[in-house]
PDB file of C-alpha atoms and ligand atoms in Angstrom:
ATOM      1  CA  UNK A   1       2.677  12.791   6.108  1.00  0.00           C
ATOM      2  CA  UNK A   2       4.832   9.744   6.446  1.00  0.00           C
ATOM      3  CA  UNK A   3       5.968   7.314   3.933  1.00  0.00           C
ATOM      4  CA  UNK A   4       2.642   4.896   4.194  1.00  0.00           C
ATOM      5  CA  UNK A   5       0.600   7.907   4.102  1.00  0.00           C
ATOM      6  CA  UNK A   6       1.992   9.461   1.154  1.00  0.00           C
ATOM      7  CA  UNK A   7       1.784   6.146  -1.259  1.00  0.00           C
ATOM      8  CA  UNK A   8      -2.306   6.087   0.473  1.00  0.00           C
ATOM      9  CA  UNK A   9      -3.148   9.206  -0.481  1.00  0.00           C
ATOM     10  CA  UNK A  10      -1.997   8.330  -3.856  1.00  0.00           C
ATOM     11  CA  UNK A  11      -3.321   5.244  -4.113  1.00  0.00           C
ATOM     12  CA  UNK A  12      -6.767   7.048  -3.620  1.00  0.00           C
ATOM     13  CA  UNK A  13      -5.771  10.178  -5.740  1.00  0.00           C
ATOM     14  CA  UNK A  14      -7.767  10.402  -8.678  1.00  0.00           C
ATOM     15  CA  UNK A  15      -6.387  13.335 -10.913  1.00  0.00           C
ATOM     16  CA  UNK A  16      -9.600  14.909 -12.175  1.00  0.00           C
ATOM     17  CA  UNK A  17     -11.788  13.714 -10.016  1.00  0.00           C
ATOM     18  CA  UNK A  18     -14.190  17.254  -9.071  1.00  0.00           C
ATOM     19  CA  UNK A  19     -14.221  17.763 -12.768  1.00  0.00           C
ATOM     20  CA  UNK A  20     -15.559  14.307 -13.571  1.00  0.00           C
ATOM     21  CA  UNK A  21     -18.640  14.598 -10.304  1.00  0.00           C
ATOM     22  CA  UNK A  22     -19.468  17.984 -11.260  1.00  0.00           C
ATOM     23  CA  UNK A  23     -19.752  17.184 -15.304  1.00  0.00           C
ATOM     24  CA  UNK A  24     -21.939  13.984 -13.793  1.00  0.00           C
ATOM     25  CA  UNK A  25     -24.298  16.298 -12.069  1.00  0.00           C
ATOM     26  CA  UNK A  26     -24.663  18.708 -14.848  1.00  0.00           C
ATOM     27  CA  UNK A  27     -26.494  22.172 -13.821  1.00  0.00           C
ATOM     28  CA  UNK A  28     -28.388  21.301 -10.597  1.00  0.00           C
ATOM     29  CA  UNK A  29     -30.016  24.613 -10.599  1.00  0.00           C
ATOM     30  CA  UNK A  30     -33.125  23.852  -8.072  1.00  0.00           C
ATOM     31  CA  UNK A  31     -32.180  20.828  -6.662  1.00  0.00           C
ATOM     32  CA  UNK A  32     -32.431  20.574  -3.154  1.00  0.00           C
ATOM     33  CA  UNK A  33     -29.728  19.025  -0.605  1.00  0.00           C
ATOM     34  CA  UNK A  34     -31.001  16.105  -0.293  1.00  0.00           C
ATOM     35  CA  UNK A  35     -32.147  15.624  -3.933  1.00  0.00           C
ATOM     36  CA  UNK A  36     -28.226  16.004  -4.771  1.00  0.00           C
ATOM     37  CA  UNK A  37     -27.442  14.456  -1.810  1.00  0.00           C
ATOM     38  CA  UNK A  38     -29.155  11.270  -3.499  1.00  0.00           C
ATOM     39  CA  UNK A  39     -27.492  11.517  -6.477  1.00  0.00           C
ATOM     40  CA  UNK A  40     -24.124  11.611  -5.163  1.00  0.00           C
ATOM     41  CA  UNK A  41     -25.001   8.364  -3.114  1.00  0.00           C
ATOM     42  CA  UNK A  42     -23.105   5.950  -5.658  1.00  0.00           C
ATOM     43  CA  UNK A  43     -19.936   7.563  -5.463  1.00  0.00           C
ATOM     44  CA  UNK A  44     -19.892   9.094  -1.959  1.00  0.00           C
ATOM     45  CA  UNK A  45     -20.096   6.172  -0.136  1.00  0.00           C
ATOM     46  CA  UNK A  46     -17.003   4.295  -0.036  1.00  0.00           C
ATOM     47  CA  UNK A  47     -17.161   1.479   1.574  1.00  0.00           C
ATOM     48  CA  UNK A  48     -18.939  -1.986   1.766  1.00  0.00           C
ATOM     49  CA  UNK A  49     -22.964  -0.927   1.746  1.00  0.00           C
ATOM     50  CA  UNK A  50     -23.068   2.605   0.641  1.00  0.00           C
ATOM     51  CA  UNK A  51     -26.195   4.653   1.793  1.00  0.00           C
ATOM     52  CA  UNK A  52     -27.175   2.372   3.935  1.00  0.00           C
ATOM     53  CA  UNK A  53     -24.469   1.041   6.112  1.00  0.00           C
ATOM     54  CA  UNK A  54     -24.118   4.788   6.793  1.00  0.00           C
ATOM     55  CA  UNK A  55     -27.697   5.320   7.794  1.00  0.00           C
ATOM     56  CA  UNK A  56     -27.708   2.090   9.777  1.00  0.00           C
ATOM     57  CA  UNK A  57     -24.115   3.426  11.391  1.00  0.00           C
ATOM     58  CA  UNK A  58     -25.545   7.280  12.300  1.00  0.00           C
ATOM     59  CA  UNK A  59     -28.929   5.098  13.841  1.00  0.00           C
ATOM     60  CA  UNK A  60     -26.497   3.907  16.550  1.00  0.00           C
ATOM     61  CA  UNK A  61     -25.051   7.362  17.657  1.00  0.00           C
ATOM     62  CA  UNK A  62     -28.437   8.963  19.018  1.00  0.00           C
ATOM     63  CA  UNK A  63     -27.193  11.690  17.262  1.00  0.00           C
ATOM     64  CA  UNK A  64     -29.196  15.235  17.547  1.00  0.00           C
ATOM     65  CA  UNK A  65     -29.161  18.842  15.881  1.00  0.00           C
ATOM     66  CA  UNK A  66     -25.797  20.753  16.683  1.00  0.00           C
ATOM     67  CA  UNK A  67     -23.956  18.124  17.727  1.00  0.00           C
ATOM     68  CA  UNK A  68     -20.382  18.107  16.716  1.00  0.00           C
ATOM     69  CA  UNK A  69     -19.082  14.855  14.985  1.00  0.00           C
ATOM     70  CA  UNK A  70     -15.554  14.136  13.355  1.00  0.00           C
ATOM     71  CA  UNK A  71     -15.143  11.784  10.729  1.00  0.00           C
ATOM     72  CA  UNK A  72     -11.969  10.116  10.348  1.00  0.00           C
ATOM     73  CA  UNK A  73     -10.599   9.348   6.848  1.00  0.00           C
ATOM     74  CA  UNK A  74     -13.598  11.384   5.429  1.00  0.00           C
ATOM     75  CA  UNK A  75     -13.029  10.289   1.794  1.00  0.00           C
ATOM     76  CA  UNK A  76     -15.205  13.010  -0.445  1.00  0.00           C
ATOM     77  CA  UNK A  77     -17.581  13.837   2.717  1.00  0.00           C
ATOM     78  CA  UNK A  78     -20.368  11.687   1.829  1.00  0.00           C
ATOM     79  CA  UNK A  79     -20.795  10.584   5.631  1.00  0.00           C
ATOM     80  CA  UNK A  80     -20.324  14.118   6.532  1.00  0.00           C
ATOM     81  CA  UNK A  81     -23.149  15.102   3.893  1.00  0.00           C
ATOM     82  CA  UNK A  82     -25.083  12.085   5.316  1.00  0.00           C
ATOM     83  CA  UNK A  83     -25.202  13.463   9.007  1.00  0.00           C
ATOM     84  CA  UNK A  84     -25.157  17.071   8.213  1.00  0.00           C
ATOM     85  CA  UNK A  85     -28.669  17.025   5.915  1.00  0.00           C
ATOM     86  CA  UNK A  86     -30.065  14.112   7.286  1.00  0.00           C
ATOM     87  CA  UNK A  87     -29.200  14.618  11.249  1.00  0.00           C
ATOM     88  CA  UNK A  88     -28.593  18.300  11.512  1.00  0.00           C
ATOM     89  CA  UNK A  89     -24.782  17.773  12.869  1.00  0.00           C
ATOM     90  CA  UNK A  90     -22.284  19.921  12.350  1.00  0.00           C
ATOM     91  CA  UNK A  91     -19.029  17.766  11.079  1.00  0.00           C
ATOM     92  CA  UNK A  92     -15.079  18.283  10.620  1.00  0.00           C
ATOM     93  CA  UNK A  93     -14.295  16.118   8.261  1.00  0.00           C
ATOM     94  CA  UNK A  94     -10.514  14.860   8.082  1.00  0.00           C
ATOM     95  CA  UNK A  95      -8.906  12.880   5.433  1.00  0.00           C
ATOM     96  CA  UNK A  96      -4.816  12.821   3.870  1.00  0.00           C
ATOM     97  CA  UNK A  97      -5.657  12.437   0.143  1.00  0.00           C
ATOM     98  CA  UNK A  98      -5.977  16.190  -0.757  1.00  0.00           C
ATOM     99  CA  UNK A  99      -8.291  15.686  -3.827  1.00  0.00           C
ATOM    100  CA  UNK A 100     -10.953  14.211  -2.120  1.00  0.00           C
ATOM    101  CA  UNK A 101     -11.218  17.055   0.691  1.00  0.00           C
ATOM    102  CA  UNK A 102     -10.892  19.557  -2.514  1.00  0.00           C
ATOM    103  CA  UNK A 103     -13.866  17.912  -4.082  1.00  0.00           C
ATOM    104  CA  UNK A 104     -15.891  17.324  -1.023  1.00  0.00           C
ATOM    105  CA  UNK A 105     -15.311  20.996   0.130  1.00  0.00           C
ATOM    106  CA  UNK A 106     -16.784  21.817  -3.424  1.00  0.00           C
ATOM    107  CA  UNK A 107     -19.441  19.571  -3.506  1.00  0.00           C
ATOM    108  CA  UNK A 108     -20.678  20.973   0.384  1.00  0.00           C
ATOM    109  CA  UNK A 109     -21.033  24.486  -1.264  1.00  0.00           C
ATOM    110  CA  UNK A 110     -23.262  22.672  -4.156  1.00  0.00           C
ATOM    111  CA  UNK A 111     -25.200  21.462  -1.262  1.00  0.00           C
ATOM    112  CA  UNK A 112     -25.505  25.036   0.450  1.00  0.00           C
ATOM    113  CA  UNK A 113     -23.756  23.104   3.423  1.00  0.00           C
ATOM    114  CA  UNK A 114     -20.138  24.890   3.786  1.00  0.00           C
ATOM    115  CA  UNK A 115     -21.325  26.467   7.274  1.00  0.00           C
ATOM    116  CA  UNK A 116     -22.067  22.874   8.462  1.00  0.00           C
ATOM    117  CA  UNK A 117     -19.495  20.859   7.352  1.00  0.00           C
ATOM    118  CA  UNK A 118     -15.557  21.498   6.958  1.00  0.00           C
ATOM    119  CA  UNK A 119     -13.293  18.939   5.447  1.00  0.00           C
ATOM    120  CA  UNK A 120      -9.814  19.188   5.755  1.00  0.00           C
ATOM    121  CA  UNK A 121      -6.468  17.521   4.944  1.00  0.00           C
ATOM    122  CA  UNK A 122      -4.701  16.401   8.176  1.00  0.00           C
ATOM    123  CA  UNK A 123      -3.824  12.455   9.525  1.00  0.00           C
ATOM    124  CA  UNK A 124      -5.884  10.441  11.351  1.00  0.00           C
ATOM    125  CA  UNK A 125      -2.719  10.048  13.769  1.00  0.00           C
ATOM    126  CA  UNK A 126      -2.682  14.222  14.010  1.00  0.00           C
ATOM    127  CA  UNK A 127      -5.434  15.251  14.552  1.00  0.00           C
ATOM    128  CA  UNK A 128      -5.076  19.176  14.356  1.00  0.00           C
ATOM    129  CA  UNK A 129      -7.982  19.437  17.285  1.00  0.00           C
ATOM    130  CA  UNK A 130      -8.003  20.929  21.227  1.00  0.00           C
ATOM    131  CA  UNK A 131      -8.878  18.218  23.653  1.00  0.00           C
ATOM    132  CA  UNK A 132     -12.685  16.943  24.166  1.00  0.00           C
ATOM    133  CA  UNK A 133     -13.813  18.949  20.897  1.00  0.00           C
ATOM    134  CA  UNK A 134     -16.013  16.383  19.469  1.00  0.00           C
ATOM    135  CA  UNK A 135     -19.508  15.012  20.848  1.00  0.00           C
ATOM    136  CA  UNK A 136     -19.209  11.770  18.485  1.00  0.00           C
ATOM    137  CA  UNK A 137     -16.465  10.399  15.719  1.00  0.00           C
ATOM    138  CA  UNK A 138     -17.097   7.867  13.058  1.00  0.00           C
ATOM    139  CA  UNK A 139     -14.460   5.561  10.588  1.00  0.00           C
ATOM    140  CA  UNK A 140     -15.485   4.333   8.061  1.00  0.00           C
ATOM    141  CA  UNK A 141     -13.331   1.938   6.259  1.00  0.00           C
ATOM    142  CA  UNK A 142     -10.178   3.685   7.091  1.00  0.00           C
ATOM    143  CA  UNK A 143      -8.379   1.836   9.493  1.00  0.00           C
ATOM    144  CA  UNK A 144      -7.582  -1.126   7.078  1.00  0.00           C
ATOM    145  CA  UNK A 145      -4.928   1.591   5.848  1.00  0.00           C
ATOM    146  CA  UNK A 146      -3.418   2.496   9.297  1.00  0.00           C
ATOM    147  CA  UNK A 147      -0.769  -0.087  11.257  1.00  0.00           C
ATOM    148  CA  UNK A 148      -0.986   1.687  14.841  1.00  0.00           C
ATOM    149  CA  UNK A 149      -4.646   1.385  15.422  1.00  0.00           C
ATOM    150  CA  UNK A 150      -3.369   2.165  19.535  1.00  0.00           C
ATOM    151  CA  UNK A 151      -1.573   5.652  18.069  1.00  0.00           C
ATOM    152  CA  UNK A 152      -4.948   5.924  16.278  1.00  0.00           C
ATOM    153  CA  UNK A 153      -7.255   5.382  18.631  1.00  0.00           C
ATOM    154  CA  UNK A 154      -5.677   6.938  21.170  1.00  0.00           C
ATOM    155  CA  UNK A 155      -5.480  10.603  19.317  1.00  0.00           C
ATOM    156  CA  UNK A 156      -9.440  10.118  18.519  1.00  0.00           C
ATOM    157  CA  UNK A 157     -10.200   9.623  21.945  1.00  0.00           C
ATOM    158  CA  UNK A 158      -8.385  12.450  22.891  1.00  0.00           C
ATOM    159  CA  UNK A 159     -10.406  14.585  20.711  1.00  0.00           C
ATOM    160  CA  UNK A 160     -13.409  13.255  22.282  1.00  0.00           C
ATOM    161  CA  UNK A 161     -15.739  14.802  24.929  1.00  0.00           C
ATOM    162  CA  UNK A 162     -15.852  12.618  28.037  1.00  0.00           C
ATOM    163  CA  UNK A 163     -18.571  10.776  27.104  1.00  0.00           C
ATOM    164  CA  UNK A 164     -18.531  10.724  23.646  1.00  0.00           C
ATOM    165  CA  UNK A 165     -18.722   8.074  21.154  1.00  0.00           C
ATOM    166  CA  UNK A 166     -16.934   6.798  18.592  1.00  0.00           C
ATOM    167  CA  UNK A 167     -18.409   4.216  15.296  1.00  0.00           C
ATOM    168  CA  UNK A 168     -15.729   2.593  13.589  1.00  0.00           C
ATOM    169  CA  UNK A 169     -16.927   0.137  10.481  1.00  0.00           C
ATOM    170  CA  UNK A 170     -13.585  -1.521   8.878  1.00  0.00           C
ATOM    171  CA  UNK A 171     -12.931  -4.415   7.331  1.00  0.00           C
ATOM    172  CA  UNK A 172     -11.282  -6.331   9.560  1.00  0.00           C
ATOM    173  CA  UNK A 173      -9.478 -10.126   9.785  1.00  0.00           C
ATOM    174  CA  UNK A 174     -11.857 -12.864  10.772  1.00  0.00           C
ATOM    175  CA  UNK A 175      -9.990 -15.644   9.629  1.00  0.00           C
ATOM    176  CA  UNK A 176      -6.609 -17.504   8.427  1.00  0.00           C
ATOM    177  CA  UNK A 177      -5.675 -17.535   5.021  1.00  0.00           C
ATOM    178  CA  UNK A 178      -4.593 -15.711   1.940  1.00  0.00           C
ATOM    179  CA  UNK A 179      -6.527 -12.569   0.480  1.00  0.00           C
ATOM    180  CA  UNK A 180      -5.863 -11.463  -2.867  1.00  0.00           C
ATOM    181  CA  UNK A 181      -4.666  -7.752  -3.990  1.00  0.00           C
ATOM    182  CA  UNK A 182      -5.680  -5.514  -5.336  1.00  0.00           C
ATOM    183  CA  UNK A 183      -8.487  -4.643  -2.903  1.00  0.00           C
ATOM    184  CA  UNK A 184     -10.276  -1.132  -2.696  1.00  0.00           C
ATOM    185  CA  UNK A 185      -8.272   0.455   0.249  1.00  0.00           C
ATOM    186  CA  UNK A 186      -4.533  -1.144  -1.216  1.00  0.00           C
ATOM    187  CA  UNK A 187      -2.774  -2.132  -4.677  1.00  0.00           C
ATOM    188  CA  UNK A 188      -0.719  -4.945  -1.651  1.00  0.00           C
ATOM    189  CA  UNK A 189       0.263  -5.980   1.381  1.00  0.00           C
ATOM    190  CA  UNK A 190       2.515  -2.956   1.930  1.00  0.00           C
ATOM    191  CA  UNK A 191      -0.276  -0.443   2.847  1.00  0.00           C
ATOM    192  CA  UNK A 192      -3.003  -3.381   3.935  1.00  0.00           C
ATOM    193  CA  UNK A 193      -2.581  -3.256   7.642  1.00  0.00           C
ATOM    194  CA  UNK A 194      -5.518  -5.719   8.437  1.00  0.00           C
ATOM    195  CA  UNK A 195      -6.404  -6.162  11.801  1.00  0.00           C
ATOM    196  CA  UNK A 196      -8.834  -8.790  14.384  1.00  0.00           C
ATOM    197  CA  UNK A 197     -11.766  -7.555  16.019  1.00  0.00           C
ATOM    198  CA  UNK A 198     -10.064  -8.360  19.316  1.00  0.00           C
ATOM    199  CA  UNK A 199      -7.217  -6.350  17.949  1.00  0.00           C
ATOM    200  CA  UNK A 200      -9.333  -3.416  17.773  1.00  0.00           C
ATOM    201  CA  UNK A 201     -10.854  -4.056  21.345  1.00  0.00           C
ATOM    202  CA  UNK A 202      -7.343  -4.242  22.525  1.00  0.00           C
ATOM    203  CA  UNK A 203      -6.233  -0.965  20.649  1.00  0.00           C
ATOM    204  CA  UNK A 204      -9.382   0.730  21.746  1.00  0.00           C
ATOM    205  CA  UNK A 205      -9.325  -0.072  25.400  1.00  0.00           C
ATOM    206  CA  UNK A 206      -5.456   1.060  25.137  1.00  0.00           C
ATOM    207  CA  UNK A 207      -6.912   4.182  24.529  1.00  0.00           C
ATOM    208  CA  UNK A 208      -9.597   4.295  27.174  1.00  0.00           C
ATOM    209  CA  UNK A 209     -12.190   3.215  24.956  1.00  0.00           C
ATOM    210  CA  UNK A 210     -15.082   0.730  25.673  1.00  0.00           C
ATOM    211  CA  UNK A 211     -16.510  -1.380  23.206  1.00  0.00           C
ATOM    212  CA  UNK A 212     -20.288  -1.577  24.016  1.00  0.00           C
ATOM    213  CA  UNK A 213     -21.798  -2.584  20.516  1.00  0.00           C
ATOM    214  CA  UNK A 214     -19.710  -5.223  18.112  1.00  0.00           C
ATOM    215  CA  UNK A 215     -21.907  -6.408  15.023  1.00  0.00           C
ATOM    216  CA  UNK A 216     -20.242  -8.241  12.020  1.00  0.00           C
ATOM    217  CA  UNK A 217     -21.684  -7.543   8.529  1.00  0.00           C
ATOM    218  CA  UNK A 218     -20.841 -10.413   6.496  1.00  0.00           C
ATOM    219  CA  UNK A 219     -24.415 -11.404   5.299  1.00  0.00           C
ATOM    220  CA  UNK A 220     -25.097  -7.468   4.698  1.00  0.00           C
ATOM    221  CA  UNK A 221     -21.747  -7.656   2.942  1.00  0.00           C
ATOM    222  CA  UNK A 222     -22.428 -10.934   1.018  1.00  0.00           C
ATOM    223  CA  UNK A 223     -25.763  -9.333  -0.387  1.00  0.00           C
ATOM    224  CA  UNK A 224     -24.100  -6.318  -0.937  1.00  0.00           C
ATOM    225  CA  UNK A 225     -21.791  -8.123  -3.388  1.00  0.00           C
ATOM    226  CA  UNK A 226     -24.877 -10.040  -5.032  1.00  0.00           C
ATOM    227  CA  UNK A 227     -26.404  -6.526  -5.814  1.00  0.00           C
ATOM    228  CA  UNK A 228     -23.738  -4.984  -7.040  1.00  0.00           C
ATOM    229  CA  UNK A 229     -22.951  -8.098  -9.097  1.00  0.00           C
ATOM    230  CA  UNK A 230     -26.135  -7.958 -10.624  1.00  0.00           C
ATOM    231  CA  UNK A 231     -25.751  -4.228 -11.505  1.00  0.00           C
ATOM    232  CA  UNK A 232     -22.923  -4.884 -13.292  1.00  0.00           C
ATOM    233  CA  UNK A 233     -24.189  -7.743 -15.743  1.00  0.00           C
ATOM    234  CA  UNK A 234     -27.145  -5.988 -16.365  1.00  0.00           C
ATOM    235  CA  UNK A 235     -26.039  -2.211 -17.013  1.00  0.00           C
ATOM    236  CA  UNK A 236     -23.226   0.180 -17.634  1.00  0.00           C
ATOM    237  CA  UNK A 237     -21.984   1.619 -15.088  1.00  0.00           C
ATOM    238  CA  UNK A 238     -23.644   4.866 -13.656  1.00  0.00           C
ATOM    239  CA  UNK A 239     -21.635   8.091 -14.034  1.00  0.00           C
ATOM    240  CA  UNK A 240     -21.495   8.272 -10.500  1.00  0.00           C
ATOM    241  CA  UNK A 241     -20.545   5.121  -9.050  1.00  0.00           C
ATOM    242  CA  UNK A 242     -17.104   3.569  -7.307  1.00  0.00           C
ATOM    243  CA  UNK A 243     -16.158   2.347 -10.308  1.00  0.00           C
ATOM    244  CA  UNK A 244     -14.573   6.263 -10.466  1.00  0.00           C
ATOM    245  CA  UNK A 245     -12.920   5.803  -7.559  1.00  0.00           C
ATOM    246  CA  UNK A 246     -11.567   2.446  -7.776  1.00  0.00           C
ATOM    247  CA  UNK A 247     -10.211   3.146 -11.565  1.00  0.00           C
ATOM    248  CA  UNK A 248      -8.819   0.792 -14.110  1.00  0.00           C
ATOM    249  CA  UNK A 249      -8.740  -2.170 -11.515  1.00  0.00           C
ATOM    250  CA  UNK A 250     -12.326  -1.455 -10.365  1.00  0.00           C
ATOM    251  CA  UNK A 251     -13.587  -4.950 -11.168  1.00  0.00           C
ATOM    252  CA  UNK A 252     -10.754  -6.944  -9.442  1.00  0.00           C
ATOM    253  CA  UNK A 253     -10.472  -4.979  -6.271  1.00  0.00           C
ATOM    254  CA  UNK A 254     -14.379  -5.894  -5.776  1.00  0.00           C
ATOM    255  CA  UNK A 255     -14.193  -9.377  -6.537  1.00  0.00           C
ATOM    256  CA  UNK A 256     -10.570  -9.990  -4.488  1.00  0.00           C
ATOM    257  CA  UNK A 257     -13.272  -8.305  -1.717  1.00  0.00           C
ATOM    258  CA  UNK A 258     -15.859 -10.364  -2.232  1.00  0.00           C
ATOM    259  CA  UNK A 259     -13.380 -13.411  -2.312  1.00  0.00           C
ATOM    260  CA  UNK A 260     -12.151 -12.362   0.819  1.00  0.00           C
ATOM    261  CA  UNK A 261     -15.941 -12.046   2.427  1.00  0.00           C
ATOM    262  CA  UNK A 262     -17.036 -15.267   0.994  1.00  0.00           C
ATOM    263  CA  UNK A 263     -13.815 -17.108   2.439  1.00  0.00           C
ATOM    264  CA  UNK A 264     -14.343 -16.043   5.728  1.00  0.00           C
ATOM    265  CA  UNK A 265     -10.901 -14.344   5.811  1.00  0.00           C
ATOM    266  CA  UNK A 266     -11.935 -10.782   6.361  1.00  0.00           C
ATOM    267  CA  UNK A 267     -15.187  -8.691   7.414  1.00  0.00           C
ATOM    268  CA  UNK A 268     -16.553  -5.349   7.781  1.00  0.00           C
ATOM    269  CA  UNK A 269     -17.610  -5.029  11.364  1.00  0.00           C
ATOM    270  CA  UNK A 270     -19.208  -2.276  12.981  1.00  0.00           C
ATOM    271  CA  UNK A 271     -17.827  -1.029  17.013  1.00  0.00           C
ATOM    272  CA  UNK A 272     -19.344   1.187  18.830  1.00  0.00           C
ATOM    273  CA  UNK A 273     -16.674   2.605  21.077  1.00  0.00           C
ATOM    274  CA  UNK A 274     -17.823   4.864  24.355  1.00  0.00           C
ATOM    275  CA  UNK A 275     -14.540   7.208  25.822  1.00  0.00           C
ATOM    276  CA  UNK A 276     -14.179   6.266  29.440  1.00  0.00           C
ATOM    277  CA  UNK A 277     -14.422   8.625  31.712  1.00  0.00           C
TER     278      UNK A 277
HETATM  279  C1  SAM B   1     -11.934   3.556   1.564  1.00  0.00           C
HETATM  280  S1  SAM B   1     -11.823   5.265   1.785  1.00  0.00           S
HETATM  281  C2  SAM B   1     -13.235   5.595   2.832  1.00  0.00           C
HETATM  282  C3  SAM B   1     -13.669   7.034   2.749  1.00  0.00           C
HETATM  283  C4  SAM B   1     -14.891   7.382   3.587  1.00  0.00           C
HETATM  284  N1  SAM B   1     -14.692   7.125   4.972  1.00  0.00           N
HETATM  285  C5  SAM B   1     -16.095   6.629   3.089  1.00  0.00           C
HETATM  286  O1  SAM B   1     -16.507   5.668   3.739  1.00  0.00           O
HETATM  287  O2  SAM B   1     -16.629   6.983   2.026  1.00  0.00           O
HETATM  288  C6  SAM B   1     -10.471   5.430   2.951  1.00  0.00           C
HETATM  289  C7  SAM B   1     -10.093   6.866   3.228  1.00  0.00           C
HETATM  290  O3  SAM B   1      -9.203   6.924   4.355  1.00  0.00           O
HETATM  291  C8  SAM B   1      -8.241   7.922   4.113  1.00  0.00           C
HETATM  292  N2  SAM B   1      -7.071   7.645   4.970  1.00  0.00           N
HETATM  293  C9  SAM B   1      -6.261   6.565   4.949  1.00  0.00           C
HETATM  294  N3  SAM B   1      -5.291   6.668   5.876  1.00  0.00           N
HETATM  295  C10 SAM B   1      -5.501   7.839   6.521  1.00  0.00           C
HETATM  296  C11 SAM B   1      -4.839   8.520   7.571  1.00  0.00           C
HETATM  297  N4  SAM B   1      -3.720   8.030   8.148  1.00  0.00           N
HETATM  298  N5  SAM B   1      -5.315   9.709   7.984  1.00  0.00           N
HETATM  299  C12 SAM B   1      -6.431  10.249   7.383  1.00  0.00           C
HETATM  300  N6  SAM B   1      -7.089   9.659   6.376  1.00  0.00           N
HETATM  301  C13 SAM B   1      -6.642   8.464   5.939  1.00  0.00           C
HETATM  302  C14 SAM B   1      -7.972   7.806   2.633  1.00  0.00           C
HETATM  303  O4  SAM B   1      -7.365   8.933   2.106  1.00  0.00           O
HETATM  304  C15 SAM B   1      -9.370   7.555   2.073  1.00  0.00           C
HETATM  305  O5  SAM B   1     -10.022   8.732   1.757  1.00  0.00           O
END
């Protein structure tokens, strides 16, 4: 790992955090996968519209049965959950903070899914793959944490079949201006590496890669926000929601977000990147 790597992974490290899930989901004796897989939504989802922006994401990628997808930055495997029960993939999972593949590794056994899915610790900018392994890759809300998005890019495609096709959704820069910190993916500046859209199309076409869908998600953002606002006036927090994640400075991180969103300075967008031939 290298030196922005290692103060990442412990920005995202937790200390207890399999103990904390598992005591949340309490004997699940008879549950099936996708009754568990719903209760792990509010925490396995990390990034700006949970569940959702996930389905919506996996819609894109015509995904089928057997297909082999990588996700980047994997987090606890909730995307790699998400596709496994939902689409029938079969998904490597990589991500550098070592407690979340522990816990997501433990969690796919809960799920009877440990044949389908396999997370691992390794970089985004190593990937520890042969050549054209992968039928499709996804990012989700990793890239905000990586400066070299052409080093990046440029190992995923190489992981990629020839055709394959890569979904990246990051929050990228839309705008001039300040953004505050804390924010979910940084405590500062130092590990915040916050890049265009047309940065990404640069970095991506660096690496061979096309572009073919671009969708910003502001207002799906903005109403994100609203929801989750409203949550959080109204109730205590689930046992199994970001908040986990996120720790102590939970609250701010959202709201420096949010600021950020409503200010126009920053965005999650959505790319769908095809490998050129
Ligand atoms: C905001 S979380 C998103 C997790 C997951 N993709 C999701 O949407 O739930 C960002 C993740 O990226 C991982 N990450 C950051 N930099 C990375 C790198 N260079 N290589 C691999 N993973 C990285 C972090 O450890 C963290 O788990």
């Amino acid at each position: 790992m290298n030196k922005i790597e290692e103060i990442v992974s412990q920005h995202y490290a937790h200390g207890s955090l399999g103990a904390t899930i598992l005591a949340a989901l309490g004997d699940t004796t008879g549950q099936t996968p996708q009754a568990l897989l719903e209760r792990l939504a509010g925490i396995d989802e990390f990034h700006v519209g949970g569940r959702a922006a996930t389905a919506e994401l996996a819609a894109q990628l015509q995904l089928s049965p057997g297909l082999s997808v990588l996700d980047i930055g994997c987090g606890l495997g909730g995307t790699a959950r998400f596709l496994a029960v939902a689409h029938g993939c079969d998904v490597t999972g990589i991500d550098i903070t070592a407690e979340y593949v522990e816990t997501g590794n433990i969690l796919n056994a809960k799920l009877g899914l440990q044949e389908r899915i396999s997370l691992r610790c390794a970089s985004a900018l190593e990937l520890p793959f042969p050549p054209a392994r992968f039928d499709r890759a996804t990012m989700l809300h990793v890239g905000m944490n990586i400066p070299d998005k052409a080093a990046l890019f440029t190992q995923i495609a190489r992981v990629l079949k020839p055709v394959g096709v890569l979904a990246v959704y990051d929050v990228m820069r839309l705008g001039d201006g300040p953004l505050a910190y804390p924010v979910p993916w940084a405590a500062d500046e130092a590990t915040s590496f916050l890049d265009t859209p047309a940065g990404y199309r640069g970095a991506l076409a660096a690496a061979g890669m096309e572009v073919v869908v671009e969708s910003n998600q502001r207002e799906m953002a903005l109403d994100f926000f609203a929801k989750v606002r409203e949550r959080m006036a109204q109730a205590a927090p689930p046992p199994l929601g970001l908040h986990v994640l996120m720790g102590a400075e939970a609250r701010q991180k959202l709201a420096n977000l949010a600021a950020g969103v409503e200010a126009g300075v920053i965005a999650p967008v959505r790319m769908l990147a095809r490998r050129n031939m």
